[in-house]
XYZ file of C-alpha atoms in Angstrom:
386
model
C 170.604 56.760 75.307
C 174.080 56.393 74.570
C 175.068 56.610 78.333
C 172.724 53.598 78.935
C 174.027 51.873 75.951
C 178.361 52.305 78.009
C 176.080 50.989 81.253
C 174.892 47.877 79.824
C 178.203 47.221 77.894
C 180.208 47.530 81.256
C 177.014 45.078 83.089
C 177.421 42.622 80.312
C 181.037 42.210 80.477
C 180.763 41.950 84.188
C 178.059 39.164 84.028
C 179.963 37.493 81.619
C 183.167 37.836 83.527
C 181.788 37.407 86.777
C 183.882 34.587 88.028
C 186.528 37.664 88.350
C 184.186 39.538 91.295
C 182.012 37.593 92.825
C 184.439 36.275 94.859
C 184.852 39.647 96.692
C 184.028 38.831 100.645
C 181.133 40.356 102.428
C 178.413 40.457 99.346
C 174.597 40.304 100.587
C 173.567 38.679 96.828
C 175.128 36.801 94.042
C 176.708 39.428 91.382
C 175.348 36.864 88.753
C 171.872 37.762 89.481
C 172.372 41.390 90.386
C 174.010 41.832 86.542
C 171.270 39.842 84.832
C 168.563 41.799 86.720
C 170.512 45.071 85.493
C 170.587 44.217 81.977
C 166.735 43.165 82.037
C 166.001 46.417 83.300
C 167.871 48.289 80.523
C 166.423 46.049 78.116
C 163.151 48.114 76.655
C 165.129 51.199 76.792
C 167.810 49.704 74.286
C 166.539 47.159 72.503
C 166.523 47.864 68.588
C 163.608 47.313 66.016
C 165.563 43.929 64.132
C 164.638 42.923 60.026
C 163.868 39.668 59.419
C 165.929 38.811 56.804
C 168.957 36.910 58.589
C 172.100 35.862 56.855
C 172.660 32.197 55.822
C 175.922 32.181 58.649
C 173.843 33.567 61.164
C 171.316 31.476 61.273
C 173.797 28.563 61.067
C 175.441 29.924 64.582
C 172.253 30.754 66.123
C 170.952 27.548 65.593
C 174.084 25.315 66.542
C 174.218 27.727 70.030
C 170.268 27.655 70.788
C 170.027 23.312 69.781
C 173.033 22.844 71.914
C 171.724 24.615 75.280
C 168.237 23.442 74.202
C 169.351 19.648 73.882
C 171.090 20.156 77.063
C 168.179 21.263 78.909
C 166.021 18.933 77.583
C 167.803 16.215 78.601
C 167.097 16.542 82.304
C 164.215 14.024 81.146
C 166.400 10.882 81.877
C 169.900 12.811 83.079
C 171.502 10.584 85.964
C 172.318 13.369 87.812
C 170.452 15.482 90.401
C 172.529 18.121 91.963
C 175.183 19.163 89.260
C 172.059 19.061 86.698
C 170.345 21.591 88.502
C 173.340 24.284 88.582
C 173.984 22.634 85.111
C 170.709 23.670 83.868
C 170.935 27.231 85.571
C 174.177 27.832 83.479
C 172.958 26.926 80.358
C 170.344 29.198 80.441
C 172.601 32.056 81.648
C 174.922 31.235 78.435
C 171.855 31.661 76.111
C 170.982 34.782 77.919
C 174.828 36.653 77.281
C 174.531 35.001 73.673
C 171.256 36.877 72.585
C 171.299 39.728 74.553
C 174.235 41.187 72.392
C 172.479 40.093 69.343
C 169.283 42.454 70.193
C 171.015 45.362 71.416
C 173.820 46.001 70.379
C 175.574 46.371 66.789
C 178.980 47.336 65.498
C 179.422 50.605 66.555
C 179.613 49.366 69.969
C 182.915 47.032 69.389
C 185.072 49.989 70.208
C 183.319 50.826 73.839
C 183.730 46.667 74.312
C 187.536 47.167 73.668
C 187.666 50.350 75.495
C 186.036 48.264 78.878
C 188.254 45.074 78.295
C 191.631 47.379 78.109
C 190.077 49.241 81.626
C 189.255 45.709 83.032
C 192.901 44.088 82.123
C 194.783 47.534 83.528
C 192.809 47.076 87.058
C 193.870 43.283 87.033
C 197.442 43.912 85.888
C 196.909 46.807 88.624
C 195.948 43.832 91.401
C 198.422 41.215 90.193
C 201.405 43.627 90.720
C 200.805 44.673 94.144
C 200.643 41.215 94.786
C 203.697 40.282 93.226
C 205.591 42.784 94.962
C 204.376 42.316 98.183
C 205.193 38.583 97.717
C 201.703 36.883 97.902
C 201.831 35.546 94.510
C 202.491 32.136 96.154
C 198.238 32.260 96.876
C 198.143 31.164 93.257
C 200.009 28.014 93.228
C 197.679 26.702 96.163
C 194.486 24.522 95.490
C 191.380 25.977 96.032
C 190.565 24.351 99.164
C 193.628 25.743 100.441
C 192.841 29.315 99.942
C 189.653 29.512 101.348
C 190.880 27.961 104.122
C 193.484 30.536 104.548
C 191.952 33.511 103.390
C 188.405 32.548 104.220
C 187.389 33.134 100.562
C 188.038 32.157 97.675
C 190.141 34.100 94.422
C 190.023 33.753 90.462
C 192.521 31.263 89.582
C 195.630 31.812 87.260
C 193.273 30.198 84.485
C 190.404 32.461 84.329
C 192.677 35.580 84.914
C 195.137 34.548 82.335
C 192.402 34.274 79.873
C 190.912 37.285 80.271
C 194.322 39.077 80.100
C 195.237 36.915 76.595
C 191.673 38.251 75.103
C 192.475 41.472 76.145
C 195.822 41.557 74.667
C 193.948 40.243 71.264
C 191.560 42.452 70.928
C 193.834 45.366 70.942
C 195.803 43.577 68.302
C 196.925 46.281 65.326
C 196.608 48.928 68.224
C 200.082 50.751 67.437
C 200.511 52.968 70.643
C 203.167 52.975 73.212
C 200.799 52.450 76.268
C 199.035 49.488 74.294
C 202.614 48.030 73.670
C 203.437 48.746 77.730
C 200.565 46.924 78.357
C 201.251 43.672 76.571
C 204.785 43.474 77.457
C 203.795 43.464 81.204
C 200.520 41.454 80.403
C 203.239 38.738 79.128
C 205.328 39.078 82.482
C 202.212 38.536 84.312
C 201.191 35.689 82.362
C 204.537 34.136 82.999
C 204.679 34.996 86.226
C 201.271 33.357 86.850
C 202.515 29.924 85.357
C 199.878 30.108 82.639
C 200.622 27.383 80.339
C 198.099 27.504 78.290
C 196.952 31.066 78.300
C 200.709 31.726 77.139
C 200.860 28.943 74.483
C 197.894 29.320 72.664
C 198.583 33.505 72.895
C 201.618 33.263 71.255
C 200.065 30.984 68.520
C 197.498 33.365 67.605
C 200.167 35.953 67.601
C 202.019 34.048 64.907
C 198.589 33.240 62.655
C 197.713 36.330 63.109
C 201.028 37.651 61.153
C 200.552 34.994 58.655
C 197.261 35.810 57.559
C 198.162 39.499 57.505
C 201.731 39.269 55.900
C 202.266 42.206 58.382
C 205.948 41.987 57.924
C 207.479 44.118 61.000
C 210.712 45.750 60.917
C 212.549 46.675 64.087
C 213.527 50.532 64.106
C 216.162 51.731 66.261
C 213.508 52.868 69.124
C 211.492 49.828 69.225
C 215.435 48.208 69.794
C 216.119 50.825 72.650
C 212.880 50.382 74.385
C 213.681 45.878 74.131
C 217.105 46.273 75.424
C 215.947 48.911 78.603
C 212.881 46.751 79.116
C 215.424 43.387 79.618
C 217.415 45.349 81.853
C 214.408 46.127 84.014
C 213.105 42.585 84.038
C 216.436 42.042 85.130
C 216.745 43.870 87.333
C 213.895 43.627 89.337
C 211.875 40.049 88.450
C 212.516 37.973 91.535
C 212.913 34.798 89.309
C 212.474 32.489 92.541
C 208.694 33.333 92.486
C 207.825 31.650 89.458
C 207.627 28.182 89.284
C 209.346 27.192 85.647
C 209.153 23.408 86.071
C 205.161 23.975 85.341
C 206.820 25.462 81.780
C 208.767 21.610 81.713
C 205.726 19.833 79.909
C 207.866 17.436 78.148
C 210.357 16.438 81.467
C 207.091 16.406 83.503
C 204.457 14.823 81.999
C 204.616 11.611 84.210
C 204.558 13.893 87.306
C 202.263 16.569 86.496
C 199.411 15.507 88.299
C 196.815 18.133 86.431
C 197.972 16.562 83.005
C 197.516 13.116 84.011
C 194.130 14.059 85.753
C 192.712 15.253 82.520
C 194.183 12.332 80.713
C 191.981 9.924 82.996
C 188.959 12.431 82.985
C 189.622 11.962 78.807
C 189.786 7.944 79.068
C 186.665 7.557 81.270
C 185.251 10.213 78.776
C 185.555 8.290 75.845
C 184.217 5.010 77.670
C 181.008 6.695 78.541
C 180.776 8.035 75.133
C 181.030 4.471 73.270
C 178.665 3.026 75.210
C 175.861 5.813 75.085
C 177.114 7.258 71.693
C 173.639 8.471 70.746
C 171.874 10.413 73.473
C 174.395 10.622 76.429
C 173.946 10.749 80.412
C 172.076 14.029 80.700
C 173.040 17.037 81.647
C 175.596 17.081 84.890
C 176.274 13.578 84.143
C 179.968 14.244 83.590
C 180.638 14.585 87.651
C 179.169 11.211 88.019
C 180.836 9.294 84.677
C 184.406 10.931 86.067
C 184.412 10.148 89.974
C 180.798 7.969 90.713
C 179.524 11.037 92.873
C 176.951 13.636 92.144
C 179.700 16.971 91.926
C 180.341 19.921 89.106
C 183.453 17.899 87.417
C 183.892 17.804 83.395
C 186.371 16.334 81.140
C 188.128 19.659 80.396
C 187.014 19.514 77.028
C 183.808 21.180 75.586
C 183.093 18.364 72.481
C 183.974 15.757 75.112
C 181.882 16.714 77.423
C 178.763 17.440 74.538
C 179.173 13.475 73.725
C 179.162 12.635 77.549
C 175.632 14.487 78.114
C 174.006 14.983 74.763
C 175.476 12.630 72.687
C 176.625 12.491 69.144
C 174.401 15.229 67.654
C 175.815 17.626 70.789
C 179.392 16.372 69.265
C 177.997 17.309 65.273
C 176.166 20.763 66.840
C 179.530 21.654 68.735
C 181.764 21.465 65.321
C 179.459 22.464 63.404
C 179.147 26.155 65.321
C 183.301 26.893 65.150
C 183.463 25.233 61.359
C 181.319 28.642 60.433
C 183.164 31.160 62.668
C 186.735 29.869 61.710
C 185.861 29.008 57.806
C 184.233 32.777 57.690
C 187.420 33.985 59.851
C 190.070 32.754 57.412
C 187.780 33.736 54.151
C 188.134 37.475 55.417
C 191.365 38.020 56.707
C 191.242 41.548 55.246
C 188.068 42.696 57.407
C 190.615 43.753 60.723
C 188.056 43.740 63.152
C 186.090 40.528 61.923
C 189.408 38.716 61.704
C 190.526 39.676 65.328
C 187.125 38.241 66.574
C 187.798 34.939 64.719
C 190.828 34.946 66.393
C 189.543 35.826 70.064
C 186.698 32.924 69.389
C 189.978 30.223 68.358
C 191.748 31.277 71.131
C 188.642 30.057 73.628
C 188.114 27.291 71.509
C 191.892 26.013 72.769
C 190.913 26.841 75.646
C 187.822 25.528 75.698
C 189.521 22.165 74.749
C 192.131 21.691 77.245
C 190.552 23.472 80.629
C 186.835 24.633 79.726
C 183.417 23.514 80.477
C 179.510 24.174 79.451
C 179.402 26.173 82.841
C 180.997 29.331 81.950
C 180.845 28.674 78.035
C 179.054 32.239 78.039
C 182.462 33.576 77.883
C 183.411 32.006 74.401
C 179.514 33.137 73.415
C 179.889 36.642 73.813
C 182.758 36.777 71.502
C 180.643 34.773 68.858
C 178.163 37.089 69.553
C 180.564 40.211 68.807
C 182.295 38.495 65.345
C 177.783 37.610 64.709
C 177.541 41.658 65.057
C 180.853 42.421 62.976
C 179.924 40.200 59.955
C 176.190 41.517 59.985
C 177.655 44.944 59.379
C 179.853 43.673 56.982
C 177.370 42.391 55.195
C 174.574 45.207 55.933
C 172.218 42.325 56.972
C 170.879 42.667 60.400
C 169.412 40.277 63.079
């Protein structure tokens, strides 16, 4: 069974990353479905016999995640929208899917196949993003959408959702002492820069910094570790073509009144907040958001997960929200000395920045399977299984 247990790791990942294939051109059927219909399949084979005794945290997080999606779904009773509401609806029951299936199947002595696949995955885009770069058609990702598709005649992941998947990556293997893990996140940074990921970058180095803090790892530079800086500088000299990357994005501050994505989100926030005041209690509905922030019937959110939880479900989707990351980032800080529980945390606050400056409930199964993982982690720690 173990070789079936690798399979549906690798599926799961997938489905929850899926945004990163299913663009590839010339596919007969949504990867989406073809993942999900995988992982059903392997289900009965893997599934493990669960006690019923449940920790007081989990059941905390398992209820905030299942009320939220449920609330969501439920209000297609009186939701204002048609369209978005239906792909809306679809979603939400896809992110309860990649939330339990984890749960049921897997435990803790999976974590290190998980990192294994995410370190394989992040090689094979670092792999993709350098040809790329050095064949000079890195300028694809400072186009819109619309423009790409147009040109290409299909659509590609954008800097966002590669640039998180890379800064996860490069957290998980956090304590990981090796020289290839260290390769790896040097160039992971380069790419990250390279891609013009604001964000991804900002709130990577942050959890770099709490993550010393809370470990009091204090690091001291040996004379290698100062040989392998000063020849890395030299290549990055060397060879970075500085005139590909576009540092005025980096300019926040000298920008702000021209950078039309921060002003965007700034209305999208307004109009948010309007909607929310006068429908405090029970919201729009589900895939109300499009319609609140541009009158029309199209998948557009605020950027901002507790935002857009007021918008459609009202307050108590605010209070369920909060309520889920106060448990995973009060039980992350009160064990700091369990490595691997403390990483998760971290992984989970990282998407929860993210999740408040460029996410939405469409593909919020990507922040679940990490609260799944740190749910797995602290039921070993506490020998109390689900």
């Amino acid at each position: 069974m173990a070789y079936l247990r690798k399979i549906a790791i690798i599926i799961y990942i997938l489905l929850v990353y899926s945004g990163l294939v299913k663009w590839i051109p010339g596919l007969p059927v949504d990867l989406t479905i073809v993942f999900t219909a995988i992982l059903l399949v392997l289900f009965p084979f893997l599934f493990k016999q669960q006690f019923l005794s449940v920790s007081s945290f989990a059941k905390v997080v398992i209820f905030s995640v299942l009320s939220l999606s449920i609330l969501f779904l439920l209000t297609n009773v009186y939701t204002i929208s048609t369209d978005y509401a239906m792909s809306k609806s679809i979603a939400t029951v896809l992110n309860m899917f990649c939330f339990i299936y984890p749960l049921l199947l897997f435990d803790e002595s999976d974590l290190p196949y998980f990192k294994k696949v995410m370190t394989a995955g992040n090689v094979i885009i670092l792999t993709i993003l350098s040809f790329l770069y050095f064949t000079d058609q890195f300028i694809y990702f400072q186009m819109s959408e619309k423009t790409i598709e147009s040109v290409l005649g299909f659509g590609i992941p954008n800097y966002l959702s590669l640039g998180t998947f890379i800064s996860v990556s490069l957290i998980f293997q956090i304590g990981n002492k090796s020289v290839f893990n260290k390769i790896i996140m040097a160039y992971s940074i380069f790419i990250l820069f390279v891609l013009g990921g604001r964000g991804p970058l900002l709130f990577l180095f942050f959890i770099f910094i709490l993550h010393y803090f809370l470990t009091l790892e204090i690091k001291k530079f040996s004379i290698k570790n100062v040989v392998i800086l000063f020849l890395g500088g030299i290549l990055l000299l060397q060879y970075f073509d500085f005139s590909a990357v576009n540092f005025e994005r980096f300019n926040i501050l000298g920008n702000f009144s021209e950078d039309e994505s921060a002003l965007e989100r700034i209305f999208f926030i307004e109009e948010g907040y309007k909607s929310v005041a006068n429908h405090l209690f029970m919201g729009l509905g589900i895939g109300s958001s499009g319609i609140i922030l541009s009158g029309t019937d199209v998948s557009l959110y605020p950027h901002n997960l507790f935002l857009e939880s007021l918008m459609e479900v009202g307050f108590v989707g605010g209070l369920l929200y909060l309520l889920l990351y106060f448990c995973i980032f009060f039980k992350t800080f009160k064990n700091t000395q369990s490595t691997t529980l403390l990483i998760l945390g971290l992984i989970s606050l990282y998407l929860f920045f993210q999740d408040m400056k460029s996410g939405s409930f469409d593909s919020w199964r990507i922040s679940l399977m990490w609260i799944a993982l740190f749910v797995i982690e602290y039921r070993a720690k506490d020998k109390i299984q689900i």
